[in-house]
XYZ file of C-alpha atoms in Angstrom:
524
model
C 69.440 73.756 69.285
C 66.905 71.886 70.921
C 64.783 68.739 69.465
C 61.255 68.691 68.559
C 59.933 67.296 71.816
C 60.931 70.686 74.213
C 59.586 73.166 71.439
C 56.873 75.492 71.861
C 54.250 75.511 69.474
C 50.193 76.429 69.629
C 49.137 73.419 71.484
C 51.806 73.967 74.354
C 50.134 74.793 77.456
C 52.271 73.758 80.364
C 55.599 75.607 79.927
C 58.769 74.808 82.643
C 60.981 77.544 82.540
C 64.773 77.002 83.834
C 67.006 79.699 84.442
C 71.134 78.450 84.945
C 74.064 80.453 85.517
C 76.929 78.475 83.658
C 80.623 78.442 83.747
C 81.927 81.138 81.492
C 85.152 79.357 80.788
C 83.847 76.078 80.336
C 81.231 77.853 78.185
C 83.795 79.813 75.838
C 85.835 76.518 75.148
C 82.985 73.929 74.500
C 81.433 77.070 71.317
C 85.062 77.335 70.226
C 85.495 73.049 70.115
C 82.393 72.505 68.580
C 82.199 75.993 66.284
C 78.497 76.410 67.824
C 77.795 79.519 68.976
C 74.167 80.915 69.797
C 73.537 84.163 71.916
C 73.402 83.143 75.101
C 76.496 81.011 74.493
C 77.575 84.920 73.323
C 76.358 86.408 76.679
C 77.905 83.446 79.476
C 81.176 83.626 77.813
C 81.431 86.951 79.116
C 81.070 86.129 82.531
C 77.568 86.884 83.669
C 77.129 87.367 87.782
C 75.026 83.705 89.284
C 72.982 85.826 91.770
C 71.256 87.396 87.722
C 69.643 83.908 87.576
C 66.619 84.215 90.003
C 66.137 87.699 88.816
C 65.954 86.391 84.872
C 63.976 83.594 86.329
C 61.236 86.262 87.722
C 61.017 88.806 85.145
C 60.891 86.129 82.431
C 57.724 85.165 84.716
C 56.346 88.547 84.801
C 56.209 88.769 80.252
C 54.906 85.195 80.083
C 52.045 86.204 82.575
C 52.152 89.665 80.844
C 51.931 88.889 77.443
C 50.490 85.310 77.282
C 48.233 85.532 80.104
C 49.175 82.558 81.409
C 49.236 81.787 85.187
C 52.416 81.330 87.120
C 52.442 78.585 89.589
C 53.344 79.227 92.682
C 56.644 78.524 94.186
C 60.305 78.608 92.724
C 62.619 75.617 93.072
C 66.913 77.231 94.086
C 69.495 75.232 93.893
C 72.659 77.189 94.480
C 74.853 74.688 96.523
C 77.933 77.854 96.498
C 77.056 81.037 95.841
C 79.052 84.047 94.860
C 81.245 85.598 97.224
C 79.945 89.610 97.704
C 82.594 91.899 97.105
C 83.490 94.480 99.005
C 86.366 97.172 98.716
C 87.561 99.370 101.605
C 88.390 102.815 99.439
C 90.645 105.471 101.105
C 89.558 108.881 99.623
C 93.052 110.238 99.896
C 94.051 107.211 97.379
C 91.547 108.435 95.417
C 92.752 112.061 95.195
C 96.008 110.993 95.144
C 95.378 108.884 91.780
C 93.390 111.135 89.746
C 95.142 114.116 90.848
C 92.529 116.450 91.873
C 90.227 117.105 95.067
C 87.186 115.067 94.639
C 84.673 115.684 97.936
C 83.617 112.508 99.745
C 80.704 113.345 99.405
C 80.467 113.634 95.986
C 82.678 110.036 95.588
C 79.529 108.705 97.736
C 76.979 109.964 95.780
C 78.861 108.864 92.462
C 78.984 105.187 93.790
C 75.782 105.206 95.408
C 74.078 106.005 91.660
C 75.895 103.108 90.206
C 74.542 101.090 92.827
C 77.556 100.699 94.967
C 76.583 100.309 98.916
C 78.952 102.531 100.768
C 79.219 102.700 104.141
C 81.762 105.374 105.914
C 84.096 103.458 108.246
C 86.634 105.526 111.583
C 87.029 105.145 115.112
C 83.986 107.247 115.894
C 81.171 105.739 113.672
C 79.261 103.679 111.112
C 76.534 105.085 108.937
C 74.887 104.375 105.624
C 75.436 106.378 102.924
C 72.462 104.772 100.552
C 69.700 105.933 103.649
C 70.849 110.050 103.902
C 68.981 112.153 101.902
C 71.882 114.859 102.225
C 75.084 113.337 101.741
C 76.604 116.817 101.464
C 76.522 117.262 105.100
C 78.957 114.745 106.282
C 82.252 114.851 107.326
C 85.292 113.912 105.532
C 85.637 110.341 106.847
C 88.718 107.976 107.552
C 87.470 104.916 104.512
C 84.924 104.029 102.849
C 83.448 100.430 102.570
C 82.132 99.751 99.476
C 80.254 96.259 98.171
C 79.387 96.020 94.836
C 75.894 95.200 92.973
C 76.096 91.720 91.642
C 75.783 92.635 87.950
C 79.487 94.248 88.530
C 81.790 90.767 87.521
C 84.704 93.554 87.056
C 85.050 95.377 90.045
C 88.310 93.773 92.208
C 90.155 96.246 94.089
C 90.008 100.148 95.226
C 91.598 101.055 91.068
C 87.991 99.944 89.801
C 86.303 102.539 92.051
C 89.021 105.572 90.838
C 87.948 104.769 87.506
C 84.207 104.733 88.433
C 84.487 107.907 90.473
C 86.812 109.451 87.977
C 84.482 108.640 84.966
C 81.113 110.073 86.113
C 82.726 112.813 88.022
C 84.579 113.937 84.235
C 88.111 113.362 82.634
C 87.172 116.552 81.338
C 87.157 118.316 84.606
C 91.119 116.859 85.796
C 93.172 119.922 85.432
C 96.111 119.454 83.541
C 99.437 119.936 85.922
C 102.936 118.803 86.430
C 103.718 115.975 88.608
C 104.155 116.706 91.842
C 104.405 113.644 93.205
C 107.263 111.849 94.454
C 109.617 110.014 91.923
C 109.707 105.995 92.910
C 112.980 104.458 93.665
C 115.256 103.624 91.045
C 115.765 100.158 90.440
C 118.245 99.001 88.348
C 116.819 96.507 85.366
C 120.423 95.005 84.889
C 118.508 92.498 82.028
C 117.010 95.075 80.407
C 120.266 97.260 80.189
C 122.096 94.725 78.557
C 119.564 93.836 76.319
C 119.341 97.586 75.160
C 123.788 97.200 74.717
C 123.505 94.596 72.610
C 120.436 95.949 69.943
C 122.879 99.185 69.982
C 125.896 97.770 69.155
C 124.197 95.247 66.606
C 122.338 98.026 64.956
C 125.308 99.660 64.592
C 126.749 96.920 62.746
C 124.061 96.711 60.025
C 121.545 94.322 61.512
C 117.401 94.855 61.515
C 115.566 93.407 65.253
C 113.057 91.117 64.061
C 110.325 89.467 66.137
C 108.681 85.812 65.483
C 106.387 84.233 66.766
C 106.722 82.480 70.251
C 104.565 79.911 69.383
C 105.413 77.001 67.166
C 105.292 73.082 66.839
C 107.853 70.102 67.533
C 108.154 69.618 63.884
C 108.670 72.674 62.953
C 111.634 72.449 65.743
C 112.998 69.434 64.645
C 113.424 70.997 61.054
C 116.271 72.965 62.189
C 118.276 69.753 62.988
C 120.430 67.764 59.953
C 118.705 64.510 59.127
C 120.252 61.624 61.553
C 120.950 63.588 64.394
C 119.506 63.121 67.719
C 116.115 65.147 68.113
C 115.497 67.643 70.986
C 114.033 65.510 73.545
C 112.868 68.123 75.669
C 109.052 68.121 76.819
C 107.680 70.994 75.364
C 105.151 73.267 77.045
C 102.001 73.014 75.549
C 98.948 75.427 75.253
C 95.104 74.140 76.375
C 93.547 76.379 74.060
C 95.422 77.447 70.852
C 94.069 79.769 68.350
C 96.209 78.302 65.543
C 96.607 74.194 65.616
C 100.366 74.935 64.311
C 101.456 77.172 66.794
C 99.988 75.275 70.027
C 103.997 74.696 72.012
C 106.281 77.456 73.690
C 109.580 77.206 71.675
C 112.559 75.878 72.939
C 114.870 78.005 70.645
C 114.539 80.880 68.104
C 116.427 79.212 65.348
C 113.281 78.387 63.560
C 111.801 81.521 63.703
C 114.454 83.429 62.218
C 114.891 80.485 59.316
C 111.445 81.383 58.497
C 111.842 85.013 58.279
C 115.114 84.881 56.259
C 112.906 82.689 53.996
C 110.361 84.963 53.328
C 112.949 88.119 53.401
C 115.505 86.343 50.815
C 112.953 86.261 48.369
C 112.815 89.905 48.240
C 116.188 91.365 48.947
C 119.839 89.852 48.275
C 121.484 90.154 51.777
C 119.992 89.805 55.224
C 121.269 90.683 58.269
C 118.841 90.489 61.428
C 118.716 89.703 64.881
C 115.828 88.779 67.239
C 116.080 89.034 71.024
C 113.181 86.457 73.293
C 112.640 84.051 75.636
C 112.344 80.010 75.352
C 110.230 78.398 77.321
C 111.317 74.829 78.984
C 109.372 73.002 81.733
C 110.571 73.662 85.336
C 111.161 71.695 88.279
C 109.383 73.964 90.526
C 106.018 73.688 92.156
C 104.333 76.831 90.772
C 103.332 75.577 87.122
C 105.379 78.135 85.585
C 108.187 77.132 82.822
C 111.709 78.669 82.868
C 111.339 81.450 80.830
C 115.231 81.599 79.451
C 116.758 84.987 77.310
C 118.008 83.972 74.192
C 119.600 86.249 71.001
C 119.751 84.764 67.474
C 122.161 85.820 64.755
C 121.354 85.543 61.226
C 122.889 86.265 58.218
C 122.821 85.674 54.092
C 123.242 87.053 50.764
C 126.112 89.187 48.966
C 128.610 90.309 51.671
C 128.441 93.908 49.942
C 125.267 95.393 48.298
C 125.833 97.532 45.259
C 126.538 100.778 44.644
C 129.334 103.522 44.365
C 130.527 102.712 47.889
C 131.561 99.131 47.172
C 132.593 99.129 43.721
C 136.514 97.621 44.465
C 135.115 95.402 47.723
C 134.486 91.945 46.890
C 130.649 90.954 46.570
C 131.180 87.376 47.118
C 127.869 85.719 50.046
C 129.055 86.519 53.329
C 130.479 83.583 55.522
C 131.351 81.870 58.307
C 133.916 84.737 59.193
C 131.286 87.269 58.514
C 129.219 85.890 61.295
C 132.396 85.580 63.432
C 133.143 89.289 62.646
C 129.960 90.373 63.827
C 129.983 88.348 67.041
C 133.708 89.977 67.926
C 132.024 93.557 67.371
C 129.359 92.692 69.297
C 131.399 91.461 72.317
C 134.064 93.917 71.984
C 131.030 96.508 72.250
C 129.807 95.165 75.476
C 133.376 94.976 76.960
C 134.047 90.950 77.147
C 137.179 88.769 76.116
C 135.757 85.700 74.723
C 137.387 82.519 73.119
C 135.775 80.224 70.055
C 136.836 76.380 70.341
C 135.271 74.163 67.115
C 131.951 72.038 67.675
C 129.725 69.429 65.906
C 126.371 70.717 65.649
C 122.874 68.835 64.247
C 121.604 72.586 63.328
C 125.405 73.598 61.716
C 128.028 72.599 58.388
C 130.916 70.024 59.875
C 133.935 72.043 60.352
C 132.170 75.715 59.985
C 130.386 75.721 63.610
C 132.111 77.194 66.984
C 131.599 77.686 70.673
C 131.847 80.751 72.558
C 133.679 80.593 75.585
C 133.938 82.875 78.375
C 135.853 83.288 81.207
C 139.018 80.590 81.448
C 139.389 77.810 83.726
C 137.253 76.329 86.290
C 135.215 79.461 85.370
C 135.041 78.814 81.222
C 131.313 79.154 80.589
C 129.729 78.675 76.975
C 128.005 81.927 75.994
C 126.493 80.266 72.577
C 126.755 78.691 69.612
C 127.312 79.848 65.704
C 128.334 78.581 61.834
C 126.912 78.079 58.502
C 123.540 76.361 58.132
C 123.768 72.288 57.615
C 122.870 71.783 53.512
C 120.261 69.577 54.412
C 118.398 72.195 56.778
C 118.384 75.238 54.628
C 117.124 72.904 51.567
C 114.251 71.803 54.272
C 113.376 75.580 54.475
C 113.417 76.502 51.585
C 116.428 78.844 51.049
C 118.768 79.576 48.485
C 121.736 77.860 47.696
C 124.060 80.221 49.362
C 125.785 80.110 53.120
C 123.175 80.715 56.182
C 124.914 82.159 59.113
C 122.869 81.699 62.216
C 123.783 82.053 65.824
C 122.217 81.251 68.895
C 124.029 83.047 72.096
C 122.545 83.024 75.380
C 121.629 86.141 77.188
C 121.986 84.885 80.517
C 124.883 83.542 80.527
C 126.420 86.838 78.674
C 124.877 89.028 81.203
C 126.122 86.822 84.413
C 129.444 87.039 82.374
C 129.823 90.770 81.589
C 128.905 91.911 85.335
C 128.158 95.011 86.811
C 131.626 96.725 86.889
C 134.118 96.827 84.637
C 137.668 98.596 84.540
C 138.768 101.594 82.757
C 142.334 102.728 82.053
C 143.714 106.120 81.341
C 144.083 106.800 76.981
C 148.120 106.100 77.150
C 150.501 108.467 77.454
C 153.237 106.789 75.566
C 153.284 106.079 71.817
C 152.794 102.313 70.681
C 155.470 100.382 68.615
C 154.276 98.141 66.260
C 155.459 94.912 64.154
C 154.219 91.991 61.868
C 155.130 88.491 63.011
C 154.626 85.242 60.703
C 155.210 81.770 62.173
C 154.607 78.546 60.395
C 152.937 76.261 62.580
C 151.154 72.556 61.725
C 147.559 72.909 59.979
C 146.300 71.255 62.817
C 147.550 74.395 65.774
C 144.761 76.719 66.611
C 145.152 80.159 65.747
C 143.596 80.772 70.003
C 146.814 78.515 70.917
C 149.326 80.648 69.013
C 146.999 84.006 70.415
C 147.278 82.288 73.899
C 151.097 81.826 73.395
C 151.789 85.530 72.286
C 149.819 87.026 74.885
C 151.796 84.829 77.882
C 154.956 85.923 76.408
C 154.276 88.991 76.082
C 153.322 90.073 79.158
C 152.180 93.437 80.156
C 154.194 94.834 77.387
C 152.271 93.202 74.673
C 148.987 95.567 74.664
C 147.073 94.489 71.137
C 147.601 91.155 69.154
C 145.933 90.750 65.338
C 145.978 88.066 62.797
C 145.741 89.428 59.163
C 146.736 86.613 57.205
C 146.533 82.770 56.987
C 148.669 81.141 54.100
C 149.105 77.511 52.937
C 151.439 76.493 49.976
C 154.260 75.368 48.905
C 156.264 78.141 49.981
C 155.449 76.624 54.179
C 155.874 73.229 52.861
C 152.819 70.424 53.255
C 150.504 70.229 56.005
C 151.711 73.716 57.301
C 150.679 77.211 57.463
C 151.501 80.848 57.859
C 149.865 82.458 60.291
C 150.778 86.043 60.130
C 150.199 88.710 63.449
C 150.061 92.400 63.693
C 152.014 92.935 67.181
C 151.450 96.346 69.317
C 154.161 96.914 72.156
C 153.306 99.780 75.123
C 154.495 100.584 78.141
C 152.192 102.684 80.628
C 155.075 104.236 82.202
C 157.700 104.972 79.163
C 158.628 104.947 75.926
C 159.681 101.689 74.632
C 163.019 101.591 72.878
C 164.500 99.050 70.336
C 165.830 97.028 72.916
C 162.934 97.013 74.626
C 161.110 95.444 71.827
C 163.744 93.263 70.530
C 163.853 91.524 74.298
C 160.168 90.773 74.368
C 160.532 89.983 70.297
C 162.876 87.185 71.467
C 161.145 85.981 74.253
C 157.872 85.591 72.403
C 159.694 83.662 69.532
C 161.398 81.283 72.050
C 158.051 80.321 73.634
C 156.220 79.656 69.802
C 159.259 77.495 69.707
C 158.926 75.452 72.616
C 155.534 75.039 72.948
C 153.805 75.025 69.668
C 157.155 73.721 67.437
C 156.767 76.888 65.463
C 159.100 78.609 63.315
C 159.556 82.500 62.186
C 159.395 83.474 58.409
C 162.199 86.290 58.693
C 160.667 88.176 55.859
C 157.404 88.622 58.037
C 159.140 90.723 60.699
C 158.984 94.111 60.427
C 161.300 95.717 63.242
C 160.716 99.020 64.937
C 163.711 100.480 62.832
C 162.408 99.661 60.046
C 158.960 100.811 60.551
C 160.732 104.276 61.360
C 162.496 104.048 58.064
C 159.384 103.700 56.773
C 156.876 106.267 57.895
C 160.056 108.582 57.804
């Protein structure tokens, strides 16, 4: 790697010999840029001590004047403007007891160390002495610490856990007896992230869904290929790596959209439904001091293919791709699992289908907080990744937010005692009333006596007349401290059609109220 002016050949008789310590960092990054690697590139990658230079230097000496029989001229030129700090560990034979689990002598840890070429010297409030001059170790006393500096050819050695694994090496894994702890148990500390985190792959599991993990690294394209075409870009600055192994995975991601579109692509060409979820961080720059980017939890949603697979189970359920509703569906289970009343309001979205995307809203008020975002896939960005013509559910819900919003407590009530009375209600409202509105309604109006509220069917037709629909409710009355009678039910049954009245301009389809008589009629 040299040119032909510094080669040695049989004419050379004057020979300058150089010996450099080089940066090992520096080193590593300049072979990788330039793909040039020779072996002593190989060897200062890996870190080798400075103070090895004038000890190269000398025995490189000693074979040329060996071997050649040249003569060495006398004197050495040094230039080592900083040199290495000498490091030293103070090493408390109890710790070391204590860590492998077994009574090592001091002496024994000294003349371990000392062999490797450690320089131990015992350290209390009586005296110093030096290990590396006794000839009989054996015969000291147990003392307070040991001071140990390591040999300069030891770049790994930083803290008293080096010298445990020294000791414990050359003294024998094979001789640590094999016990029960007997140690005592650290404090508990309660990992409130990681709890919910473990909640939320349970309950999605349970629903059907596989954990997938994608890569962390990516690019700003492949980013901006999850947005529709004219729509604002993510503007973000995106953390960038100095040194990436693979040019197209060189930023942090900002979301984990693009990772799972990728991984439905791939699975979608195998298998005719998907249902997966990934839980992992973004990474966004921070307005602190310390360097570090906000590393933000994050859980994606995604979903495709026939809403029912095949087979004896399913053969009178409808195999129709799952939907928007699907997705909704799944995001209800997985909230109901982890105890949380949410609320959806309707959103425009650059990643999401016009009029199939929602929010998710908890809390109410001042205190409303957005927990996420899901809906079908824009057209334009699942034909930019390659997927099939068929709905792509995707969600993106922040973990944060969720867990800030669930809490640490929550409330349990007694199983009631009483039994439940139940009725269908159907109101015709305008197309343009929010089924949360009419929930919202029922709920005020009901009161305390109003325990469970369910749509089961939305209708449009001529039979509700243009621009209007049904909206049709499953209705659960229960009292915590009786049994609710007929005109009980037909109170609160008047109360909660009075307020639909007034403040949504609803009517009542007569035919879709099924009273509590009736329903005894019925199951009698």
């Amino acid at each position: 790697m040299g040119g032909a002016a510094s080669e040695v050949n049989d004419t050379t008789k004057n020979v300058l010999l150089e010996v450099a310590a080089w940066n090992n960092i520096s080193i590593r990054r300049t072979a990788r840029h330039h793909d040039l690697n020779s072996e002593a590139s190989y060897r200062f990658a890996r870190n080798l001590h400075w103070e090895q230079a004038m000890l190269a230097q000398k025995r490189a000496l000693y074979l040329l004047q060996q071997l050649t029989g040249g003569t060495v001229t006398q004197g050495i030129i040094d230039i080592y403007p900083t040199p290495a700090n000498v490091v030293t560990v103070d090493l408390d034979p109890t710790y070391v007891n204590r860590t492998v689990g077994m009574e090592i002598p001091v002496d024994e840890m000294v003349r371990i160390l000392t062999r490797l070429e450690f320089a131990v010297e015992t350290r209390n409030v009586v005296e110093t002495r030096n290990f590396a001059s006794l000839q009989h170790p054996a015969s000291l006393q147990h003392p307070a610490s040991l001071h140990v500096t390591a040999p300069n050819h030891r770049t790994d050695i930083e803290g008293p856990h080096d010298l445990v694994e020294e000791i414990g090496r050359i003294y024998g894994y094979d001789r640590l007896p094999v016990t029960l702890m007997k140690d005592e148990m650290p404090a508990a500390h309660d990992n409130s992230a990681l709890t919910l985190e473990e909640r939320v792959k349970d309950v999605l599991v349970t629903l059907g869904l596989s954990e997938f993990i994608s890569y962390r690294m990516t690019t700003p394209q492949t980013e901006a290929r999850t947005f529709a075409p004219n729509t604002p870009p993510d503007d973000r600055a995106y953390v960038t790596l100095l040194n990436p192994i693979n040019p197209e995975r060189h930023s942090l991601r900002h979301s984990l959209v693009a990772g799972a579109l990728e991984t439905l692509s791939t699975n979608l060409r195998h298998h005719n439904e998907v249902r997966m979820f990934e839980i992992g961080s973004v990474y966004l720059p921070s307005e602190k001091n310390d360097g570090l980017p906000d590393e933000l939890p994050r859980l994606t949603l995604a979903l495709s293919g026939a809403r029912n697979s095949n087979s004896w189970a399913t053969v009178n359920k409808t195999h129709g791709a799952m939907d928007f509703f699907d997705l909704k569906g799944v995001i209800e289970a997985l909230f109901d699992g982890l105890k949380l009343d949410v609320g959806y309001e309707s959103i425009t979205h650059p990643i999401y289908f016009p009029g199939r995307s929602a929010a998710i809203i908890g809390g109410s008020g001042k205190n409303a907080q957005q927990l996420g975002v899901f809906g079908e896939l824009h057209p334009k960005v699942r034909e930019g990744w390659g997927l099939p013509d068929q709905p792509v559910l995707i969600a993106d819900l922040d973990l944060a937010a969720i867990q800030v919003a669930v809490g640490k407590q929550r409330l349990v009530q007694d199983v009631p005692r009483f039994p439940p009375v139940q009725e269908d209600l159907a109101v015709i409202v305008d197309d343009a009333v929010k089924a949360a509105d009419i929930e919202s309604a029922l709920r005020r109006a009901g009161g305390n006596l109003l325990s469970k509220v369910e749509l089961f069917d939305v209708y449009r037709g001529e039979q509700v007349g243009a621009g209007k629909k049904s909206m049709a409710y499953s209705l659960t009355y229960q009292a915590e401290d009786r049994t609710l009678g007929d005109k009980d039910v037909e109170k609160q049954r008047n109360k909660i059609v009075r307020s639909l009245e007034v403040q949504l301009g609803a009517t009542i389809r007569k035919s879709g109220i099924i009273t509590a008589e009736a329903q005894r009629a019925q199951s009698s």
